[in-house]
Amino acid sequence: MVVLSARLLSPLLPTLAALCRAPPRQHRGLSSPSGPGYSLNLGGIFPPLATPFSPTQEVDYAQLEGNLRRYASIPFRGLVVLGSNGEYPYLAPRERLEVVSCVRRALPRDRLLLAGSGCESTQATIKLTVSMAEAGADVALVVTPCYYRGGMTSAALVQHYTEVADASPIPVVLYSVPANTGLDLPLEAVLTLAQHPNIVGIKDSGGDITRMGLMVHKTRQEDFQVLAGSAGFLLASYALGASGGVCALANVLGAPLCQLDRLCREGHWQEARNLQHRLIEPNTAVTRRFGIPGLKKAMEWFGYYGGPCRAPLAPLSPAQVEELRGTFSANGWL
Amino acid sequence: MVVLSARLLSPLLPTLAALCRAPPRQHRGLSSPSGPGYSLNLGGIFPPLATPFSPTQEVDYAQLEGNLRRYASIPFRGLVVLGSNGEYPYLAPRERLEVVSCVRRALPRDRLLLAGSGCESTQATIKLTVSMAEAGADVALVVTPCYYRGGMTSAALVQHYTEVADASPIPVVLYSVPANTGLDLPLEAVLTLAQHPNIVGIKDSGGDITRMGLMVHKTRQEDFQVLAGSAGFLLASYALGASGGVCALANVLGAPLCQLDRLCREGHWQEARNLQHRLIEPNTAVTRRFGIPGLKKAMEWFGYYGGPCRAPLAPLSPAQVEELRGTFSANGWL
Amino acid sequence: MVVLSARLLSPLLPTLAALCRAPPRQHRGLSSPSGPGYSLNLGGIFPPLATPFSPTQEVDYAQLEGNLRRYASIPFRGLVVLGSNGEYPYLAPRERLEVVSCVRRALPRDRLLLAGSGCESTQATIKLTVSMAEAGADVALVVTPCYYRGGMTSAALVQHYTEVADASPIPVVLYSVPANTGLDLPLEAVLTLAQHPNIVGIKDSGGDITRMGLMVHKTRQEDFQVLAGSAGFLLASYALGASGGVCALANVLGAPLCQLDRLCREGHWQEARNLQHRLIEPNTAVTRRFGIPGLKKAMEWFGYYGGPCRAPLAPLSPAQVEELRGTFSANGWL
Amino acid sequence: MVVLSARLLSPLLPTLAALCRAPPRQHRGLSSPSGPGYSLNLGGIFPPLATPFSPTQEVDYAQLEGNLRRYASIPFRGLVVLGSNGEYPYLAPRERLEVVSCVRRALPRDRLLLAGSGCESTQATIKLTVSMAEAGADVALVVTPCYYRGGMTSAALVQHYTEVADASPIPVVLYSVPANTGLDLPLEAVLTLAQHPNIVGIKDSGGDITRMGLMVHKTRQEDFQVLAGSAGFLLASYALGASGGVCALANVLGAPLCQLDRLCREGHWQEARNLQHRLIEPNTAVTRRFGIPGLKKAMEWFGYYGGPCRAPLAPLSPAQVEELRGTFSANGWL
């Protein structure tokens, strides 16, 4: 299904070498919950990769590889592909697998590859999860099904995720993103699912810090990690005991986010606060305010390929671009 | 997966014949906007077909044909396949086409076949719309894309629907269902799109009767019809000038809904009101309250095949079944 | 503060006389539920009076009387004072009573005077209801308490309204206005309260026509009438069996609304529809879109005193005034 | 208006003496923004006092004084009276002033007294603010007017608060509590108002930690302090730079909250996190889950007078009391 010829791969080889030389990420003696206690350490920053498209809206694998090369020097814990910011609902099943395969080849083994595999039906989700594992994903990130949100009770969601986790050859991370799905994975469902041996964490993008704290607290006996789903509440989540963050903004400002991660782990909260403050507005601009079109535009200012979104996501107007730029320059990033 | 051989089709032939004998639906001298003025008359009731699944959750085409036979004697204006009540997000692309083909074969030519073809991306929607036309759909019913609802501005949606309507070989009906999508197709977008020669109407399931009236009023110069998306506000929609209704409840109580349609067209508003009153609670029960699992359960009480939903939609509990049944019996339907 | 001397009252006397000459409103043989069956007939249109303020934001009783004189020739069923459109939360307790007294003096006895008396606490509501009755109100219109909406369960609201209705010397009409209160009076609470002998109806401004129909249907054995709380869904409410309407727009377009009431009662639904269509946009403009500042501005164009609102309600900008005017002229009212 | 005779005051005198012996609160060398830089230091914990009622729902001043005596040994920065938890919408104007006077007499001068004075209209808010100052309040806590929330634009709210702050003889703290008002004071309005010399801070109960961080960041040049409006996000707010907290839970668990405040100020984030985790569920139980009836019930378990709420706030059912108690015992507080 996926055919990446040697010719296509050859430009990647130096990258791979470079990535392999990258020193293994270390967590220096922090009081964070991430680390030795977990079967799979999710501690750190993960950019949910934007999917590059050509001007004709085809997946542009060369640009994807280019971006991966540029990210190689940033001490990310890993990458997420096919998250919300990857425009996964706009990708055909075949494209989804190709993107995962492409990223897997470029990524050193010590970096984790999380791949979005959530579909509306349980059976489709299981099928895609298995395919993702075969294509090289380390972890499946499974968004809540949502079209029939009235029927997505806590019991129905527990059943869904249990079947998926039972069938998945790789660990599963739950994914709650109410801004897109209109649905919060209920806390009681999270607590039940945290006990499943193949469910290792949750990416929560809702931003309810009270809920984040409670999830950490009530799963403290489990092999379960909480990831902040946005850079806007990253420091707060760490303060409450989160392990890491999957942050759209990491596509743009990956190094500062890894620095924020480090400052929190090392207990430099005052410095962390100052850095966090400067990241809030840029983060809002590339998420809630301007969405993926804003994210891709900002990526271009920082040396990455952004390019167009697939329709119906529309490009920003010149006035919006100016406003977007203003949030980065006002906070000292441009 | 499914191959409809001639052998499989043969049992359908009598059905087809029976259906062809069904007298053509007539609108007897009503002051409704539906009728001669429109290039395609959408006036009347359309059940959005539930998709029958076997106990193992495979599409059960025999049961689908059985239901179609039972519906043949009800004076529906046509059928909708792959609407929200058809669990379309749970059907693979191939299944979607097979369902349309199957229904087309069973349906007399004087009944309209509307097929859901909305996807998240514009290009996937166009592709599926074309396939639906090839499979025999008369009209494409295109739900609003919604995952990135923050980016689904009026302008983006106008652009999306315009491209789809330009490319579609069959007329397009807009479809706004905020309970599922979290998104109302903005009125100004509807008014702009109503001017497109290949967009002939809207199915609006939101239930805002003020908006329904305003849509009828402001598109009165256009070849554009408004369909109520639920039986709960059918009479009210007709009173404001709607042409017809696409009502989940028509899977269960098709004949009474066609009678309500007739009473409204003939100006028997008092009788219509009494009938409408008795339909509100059953309608709520098979939509907002218990969703498709409730709809399928109720279908069984009225001689249709209901069967299971695909996971993660869960079957009703016994207590829920009892409550559901109560709404039908309390209103004199059981 | 305000002392209505005999001298002040004298200009009202001719008005009173004129009003008394107004022919008694008759309902000519309609199948509407309003009428003989009810102990108190609420059938018809009620403007919820705007409270006129002087430029210094004092209640301007002379302008109030002037408006009442102008309304005298319109066949309203009665008037509402101290509803949401009367800026009642901005009036001191003393002012509330003075406004009721003033209107009572100017209003012929065959017109009903409904006065808002809802407060947050049960005891304050009872006290104000009794005072309103003493000041001449025929009916108390009691809005749902809402500040602690999390605690306003169906049981709590049933208890609240029961105590108020028990203590009230005049009949009580429930009032649900979720746009202001963030709270829908639950249907089950309405059905329970409809059985109270001193609760005679509900003004529902929520606009959910399915709920309106169900309320009519399920209270059909009770002495209970449903009033549409806005002109936007007046025809639809009548079609479902509502008795009347309390419509902000009646401050501006009282005669057309009474005509719409008459057309519906006489079964001229096609004419009614055409009229209703032209009222939707003006109605939205003076309610949801521009609120009371918009309502008062529009009143001035139709010969009434509008004047300022109390702060913090702010006057419209010139651009907003233009947009407001456009909705009236585009629909043929200016 | 308020007459508290010497006889009434005499029982308070020992209390006052006891309170005066309480050692002045000190902030030991923390990097928090609270402290010397502000004209009025709001750093620390403030319980928003519940108002005690007798079984007949009259204000019980003796029980209020009893609670104040018990709070005297807890190092609160001050007290809030007539906040949402004080059932202020249920108190008559005269009762509001009496409560403030009573608390002022019992409170040592080094503790701040914040008094709620927000009304719907600007003029009523100004009048009550002046009265509160005369009755001894140090600071006016002014909730957003909300009944006409559609008209409460950023500009209207800026105008409202500016007029109030101009007229107020005491500093003003803004108060945004969307769970009750359905209205978030817009960030841009906060930033504008932060520049007013008589507006010294905001109590934000919304719980959006990203907004909290941004408010601290964008007002860092102003004499403006941010207070967390709930104990659930207290640590997170401090981590982002908030100065203090106004927490319903402080009526029940005042000492642990002051300990959490101290741990954060001294940089003991790991200990703080563990304490915060145990406070989340009890906090939710006495706020969102069970409201003031739950708060008052829990107060009784910790030695305070709780008593009934005014109607229509209803007492908890036995099952609810049990659930409430469970949240305290499961977290080690009972």
XYZ file of N, CA, C and O in Angstrom, chain C residues 172-288:
468
model
N -51.174 33.488 39.173
C -49.752 33.515 38.839
C -49.543 32.947 37.444
O -50.150 31.931 37.076
N -48.694 33.623 36.661
C -48.215 33.082 35.388
C -46.720 32.822 35.526
O -45.968 33.719 35.932
N -46.303 31.608 35.229
C -44.881 31.254 35.243
C -44.177 31.987 34.115
O -44.782 32.304 33.092
N -42.866 32.191 34.273
C -42.139 32.944 33.246
C -40.747 32.324 33.101
O -39.925 32.379 34.013
N -40.525 31.765 31.929
C -39.244 31.124 31.629
C -38.582 31.878 30.486
O -39.134 31.950 29.388
N -37.415 32.441 30.749
C -36.732 33.260 29.730
C -35.238 32.935 29.751
O -34.418 33.670 30.291
N -34.885 31.779 29.177
C -33.500 31.307 29.304
C -32.449 32.260 28.757
O -31.314 32.239 29.243
N -32.790 33.103 27.791
C -31.772 34.022 27.268
C -31.273 34.949 28.365
O -30.124 35.376 28.360
N -32.127 35.274 29.317
C -31.712 36.136 30.417
C -31.287 35.353 31.648
O -30.377 35.763 32.358
N -31.963 34.271 31.917
C -31.728 33.570 33.179
C -30.771 32.391 33.044
O -30.286 31.869 34.050
N -30.517 31.965 31.819
C -29.679 30.785 31.641
C -30.342 29.526 32.154
O -29.668 28.539 32.448
N -31.647 29.534 32.262
C -32.381 28.466 32.931
C -33.716 28.255 32.241
O -34.482 29.203 32.061
N -33.998 27.030 31.847
C -35.315 26.657 31.328
C -36.121 26.087 32.486
O -35.639 25.156 33.151
N -37.287 26.591 32.719
C -38.146 25.951 33.727
C -38.451 24.547 33.199
O -39.066 24.400 32.130
N -38.033 23.495 33.904
C -38.158 22.148 33.328
C -39.615 21.794 33.038
O -40.516 22.153 33.796
N -39.810 21.081 31.964
C -41.163 20.721 31.556
C -41.902 19.993 32.664
O -43.080 20.263 32.917
N -41.238 19.089 33.333
C -41.926 18.334 34.393
C -42.381 19.263 35.514
O -43.442 19.047 36.111
N -41.595 20.314 35.777
C -42.020 21.289 36.788
C -43.256 22.041 36.297
O -44.199 22.277 37.052
N -43.260 22.412 35.032
C -44.420 23.112 34.465
C -45.669 22.245 34.615
O -46.732 22.736 35.034
N -45.540 20.975 34.291
C -46.720 20.099 34.329
C -47.246 19.942 35.755
O -48.456 19.918 35.989
N -46.346 19.853 36.706
C -46.780 19.772 38.105
C -47.465 21.070 38.527
O -48.543 21.059 39.133
N -46.829 22.171 38.199
C -47.355 23.469 38.638
C -48.672 23.822 37.943
O -49.492 24.569 38.482
N -48.881 23.284 36.745
C -50.115 23.576 36.003
C -51.343 23.083 36.765
O -52.463 23.534 36.504
N -51.122 22.180 37.699
C -52.250 21.658 38.468
C -52.615 22.561 39.655
O -53.631 22.350 40.313
N -51.785 23.528 39.957
C -52.074 24.417 41.081
C -53.215 25.351 40.688
O -53.176 25.970 39.626
N -54.223 25.479 41.540
C -55.396 26.275 41.149
C -55.088 27.755 40.932
O -55.839 28.429 40.221
N -53.995 28.244 41.490
C -53.691 29.669 41.328
C -52.594 29.926 40.296
O -52.101 31.036 40.181
N -52.212 28.901 39.562
C -51.234 29.086 38.470
C -51.986 28.867 37.166
O -52.494 27.777 36.905
N -52.062 29.913 36.366
C -52.976 29.887 35.215
C -52.282 29.817 33.867
O -52.953 29.731 32.825
N -50.959 29.874 33.874
C -50.311 29.808 32.583
C -48.816 29.988 32.668
O -48.232 30.055 33.760
N -48.195 30.029 31.507
C -46.755 30.253 31.408
C -46.465 31.152 30.227
O -47.083 31.022 29.173
N -45.552 32.073 30.451
C -44.941 32.800 29.344
C -43.611 32.123 29.083
O -42.730 32.117 29.957
N -43.455 31.561 27.904
C -42.226 30.858 27.576
C -41.519 31.590 26.450
O -42.019 31.663 25.331
N -40.351 32.121 26.770
C -39.591 32.889 25.781
C -38.463 32.094 25.163
O -37.650 32.651 24.426
N -38.403 30.807 25.460
C -37.272 30.015 24.984
C -37.306 29.732 23.488
O -36.281 29.578 22.856
N -38.494 29.643 22.918
C -38.580 29.460 21.480
C -38.490 28.021 21.008
O -38.430 27.776 19.806
N -38.497 27.063 21.919
C -38.478 25.654 21.520
C -39.923 25.230 21.235
O -40.694 24.939 22.139
N -40.264 25.184 19.963
C -41.669 24.987 19.586
C -42.140 23.578 19.939
O -43.335 23.353 20.215
N -41.244 22.638 19.965
C -41.597 21.274 20.376
C -42.054 21.267 21.833
O -43.053 20.633 22.188
N -41.321 21.994 22.631
C -41.682 22.132 24.047
C -43.022 22.859 24.190
O -43.850 22.475 25.026
N -43.244 23.890 23.399
C -44.516 24.614 23.457
C -45.673 23.652 23.180
O -46.679 23.630 23.891
N -45.520 22.873 22.107
C -46.578 21.938 21.745
C -46.830 20.923 22.846
O -47.981 20.596 23.159
N -45.756 20.452 23.428
C -45.902 19.440 24.457
C -46.562 20.016 25.710
O -47.391 19.359 26.358
N -46.245 21.249 26.028
C -46.876 21.891 27.187
C -48.376 22.028 26.974
O -49.167 21.781 27.885
N -48.766 22.458 25.784
C -50.203 22.565 25.492
C -50.861 21.192 25.619
O -51.911 21.035 26.251
N -50.197 20.210 25.011
C -50.762 18.864 24.957
C -50.930 18.269 26.352
O -51.988 17.721 26.685
N -49.921 18.380 27.155
C -49.933 17.693 28.440
C -50.691 18.467 29.524
O -50.869 17.952 30.628
N -51.066 19.693 29.254
C -51.862 20.451 30.222
C -53.285 20.644 29.709
O -54.015 21.490 30.235
N -53.679 19.863 28.717
C -54.974 20.116 28.097
C -56.140 19.864 29.043
O -57.236 20.349 28.821
N -55.896 19.133 30.110
C -56.957 18.893 31.102
C -56.968 19.973 32.180
O -57.826 19.952 33.064
N -56.005 20.867 32.134
C -55.868 21.852 33.210
C -56.380 23.219 32.755
O -56.509 23.491 31.572
N -56.608 24.050 33.748
C -56.939 25.458 33.510
C -55.611 26.210 33.377
O -55.173 26.914 34.294
N -54.977 26.023 32.238
C -53.596 26.471 32.078
C -53.378 26.904 30.633
O -53.698 26.160 29.697
N -52.832 28.087 30.445
C -52.637 28.613 29.095
C -51.159 28.895 28.827
O -50.429 29.325 29.712
N -50.771 28.671 27.592
C -49.386 28.866 27.190
C -49.298 30.138 26.348
O -50.054 30.305 25.387
N -48.382 31.018 26.746
C -48.161 32.261 26.007
C -46.782 32.242 25.368
O -45.788 31.940 26.041
N -46.731 32.575 24.084
C -45.453 32.698 23.405
C -44.750 33.941 23.917
O -45.347 35.014 23.981
N -43.489 33.804 24.252
C -42.769 34.923 24.836
C -42.046 35.792 23.832
O -41.256 36.649 24.219
N -42.306 35.589 22.555
C -41.646 36.421 21.546
C -42.431 36.348 20.242
O -43.074 35.338 19.942
N -42.370 37.424 19.465
C -43.127 37.486 18.215
C -42.545 36.582 17.137
O -43.214 36.281 16.150
N -41.307 36.136 17.302
C -40.669 35.348 16.253
C -41.323 34.001 16.042
O -41.321 33.459 14.933
N -41.869 33.441 17.106
C -42.496 32.125 16.994
C -43.972 32.190 17.395
O -44.529 31.218 17.897
N -44.592 33.327 17.137
C -45.981 33.513 17.550
C -46.914 32.611 16.738
O -47.714 31.861 17.296
N -46.838 32.693 15.408
C -47.706 31.868 14.579
C -47.492 30.391 14.882
O -48.462 29.634 15.032
N -46.264 29.984 14.970
C -45.992 28.561 15.244
C -46.602 28.155 16.577
O -47.158 27.066 16.709
N -46.512 29.027 17.570
C -47.077 28.708 18.883
C -48.598 28.583 18.789
O -49.191 27.668 19.374
N -49.204 29.491 18.067
C -50.653 29.399 17.876
C -51.009 28.106 17.154
O -51.984 27.429 17.499
N -50.229 27.762 16.137
C -50.512 26.535 15.396
C -50.454 25.320 16.318
O -51.177 24.350 16.121
N -49.623 25.408 17.347
C -49.505 24.296 18.298
C -50.495 24.403 19.444
O -50.565 23.514 20.285
N -51.237 25.536 19.514
C -52.256 25.628 20.541
C -52.024 26.642 21.638
O -52.738 26.633 22.646
N -51.048 27.537 21.453
C -50.840 28.583 22.453
C -52.021 29.546 22.445
O -52.737 29.679 21.450
N -52.215 30.237 23.565
C -53.362 31.123 23.735
C -53.069 32.557 23.338
O -53.980 33.297 22.973
N -51.819 32.961 23.469
C -51.507 34.351 23.214
C -50.029 34.572 23.184
O -49.254 33.606 23.122
N -49.645 35.852 23.212
C -48.236 36.175 23.130
C -47.890 37.412 23.932
O -48.645 38.385 23.929
N -46.760 37.335 24.605
C -46.191 38.507 25.268
C -44.945 38.833 24.477
O -43.939 38.119 24.566
N -45.003 39.871 23.668
C -44.005 40.084 22.630
C -43.418 41.482 22.733
O -44.142 42.476 22.565
N -42.114 41.564 22.942
C -41.434 42.866 22.977
C -41.820 43.707 21.772
O -42.064 44.914 21.894
N -41.890 43.070 20.630
C -42.176 43.804 19.397
C -43.529 44.509 19.441
O -43.756 45.463 18.690
N -44.420 44.070 20.322
C -45.724 44.721 20.430
C -45.612 46.155 20.942
O -46.538 46.956 20.770
N -44.486 46.503 21.557
C -44.245 47.903 21.909
C -44.125 48.770 20.668
O -44.346 49.969 20.731
N -43.724 48.142 19.558
C -43.432 48.886 18.319
C -44.524 48.648 17.289
O -45.054 49.595 16.702
N -44.818 47.390 17.023
C -45.766 46.993 15.978
C -46.959 46.281 16.603
O -47.255 45.126 16.273
N -47.614 46.963 17.509
C -48.717 46.336 18.230
C -49.870 45.939 17.330
O -50.417 44.831 17.445
N -50.246 46.825 16.402
C -51.406 46.532 15.552
C -51.159 45.322 14.651
O -52.008 44.425 14.566
N -50.017 45.248 13.974
C -49.770 44.047 13.159
C -49.751 42.765 13.986
O -50.220 41.721 13.517
N -49.268 42.829 15.191
C -49.259 41.620 16.010
C -50.676 41.222 16.402
O -51.009 40.037 16.434
N -51.524 42.213 16.671
C -52.920 41.879 16.971
C -53.612 41.331 15.717
O -54.487 40.456 15.813
N -53.199 41.836 14.573
C -53.750 41.298 13.326
C -53.302 39.843 13.125
O -54.102 38.985 12.725
N -52.045 39.570 13.418
C -51.554 38.198 13.306
C -52.318 37.278 14.255
O -52.723 36.164 13.890
N -52.542 37.765 15.459
C -53.349 37.016 16.434
C -54.719 36.692 15.838
O -55.201 35.563 15.899
N -55.344 37.692 15.223
C -56.685 37.520 14.670
C -56.681 36.537 13.494
O -57.530 35.637 13.407
N -55.715 36.676 12.610
C -55.625 35.781 11.447
C -55.477 34.330 11.888
O -56.099 33.428 11.317
N -54.686 34.110 12.901
C -54.503 32.734 13.386
C -55.801 32.212 13.992
O -56.211 31.076 13.731
N -56.460 33.041 14.772
C -57.702 32.593 15.414
C -58.794 32.285 14.385
O -59.624 31.408 14.599
N -58.752 33.041 13.300
C -59.791 32.849 12.289
C -59.393 31.818 11.244
O -60.145 31.587 10.284
N -58.220 31.251 11.415
C -57.813 30.181 10.515
C -57.289 30.639 9.165
O -57.218 29.843 8.227
N -56.899 31.886 9.063
C -56.311 32.377 7.805
C -54.803 32.198 7.853
O -54.040 33.154 7.966
N -54.405 30.956 7.751
C -53.006 30.627 8.006
C -52.071 31.127 6.920
O -50.924 31.453 7.194
N -52.543 31.160 5.691
C -51.672 31.634 4.618
C -51.360 33.126 4.790
O -50.197 33.535 4.715
N -52.398 33.910 5.055
C -52.176 35.337 5.323
C -51.325 35.526 6.565
O -50.445 36.398 6.622
N -51.638 34.719 7.570
C -50.879 34.811 8.822
C -49.402 34.545 8.562
O -48.525 35.239 9.082
N -49.135 33.552 7.737
C -47.742 33.216 7.445
C -47.013 34.392 6.799
O -45.879 34.711 7.179
N -47.686 35.001 5.837
C -47.034 36.121 5.151
C -46.728 37.264 6.123
O -45.677 37.904 6.038
N -47.648 37.495 7.030
C -47.425 38.543 8.022
C -46.315 38.134 8.994
O -45.404 38.915 9.293
N -46.392 36.915 9.476
C -45.364 36.424 10.403
C -43.968 36.552 9.789
O -43.037 37.002 10.447
N -43.847 36.181 8.540
C -42.544 36.248 7.872
C -41.937 37.649 7.958
O -40.733 37.792 8.169
N -42.789 38.652 7.801
C -42.271 40.031 7.800
C -41.947 40.533 9.211
O -41.361 41.609 9.370
N -42.363 39.790 10.204
C -42.138 40.234 11.587
C -40.894 39.605 12.217
O -40.428 40.044 13.263
N -40.355 38.576 11.585
C -39.272 37.830 12.236
C -38.020 38.687 12.401
O -37.458 38.794 13.490
N -37.599 39.312 11.321
C -36.365 40.092 11.429
C -36.503 41.307 12.350
O -35.618 41.534 13.195
N -37.590 42.078 12.218
C -37.739 43.171 13.189
C -37.760 42.657 14.632
O -37.183 43.273 15.525
N -38.382 41.519 14.830
C -38.438 40.977 16.181
C -37.049 40.617 16.698
O -36.673 40.963 17.815
N -36.282 39.916 15.870
C -34.927 39.566 16.292
C -34.118 40.824 16.601
O -33.333 40.860 17.557
N -34.332 41.846 15.790
C -33.557 43.078 15.960
C -33.826 43.739 17.304
O -32.908 44.274 17.937
N -35.093 43.721 17.772
C -35.395 44.405 19.039
C -35.282 43.460 20.239
O -35.580 43.865 21.362
N -34.865 42.249 19.999
C -34.655 41.332 21.132
C -33.203 40.854 21.142
O -32.328 41.558 21.618
N -32.954 39.698 20.570
C -31.634 39.085 20.659
C -30.515 39.977 20.124
O -29.444 40.052 20.686
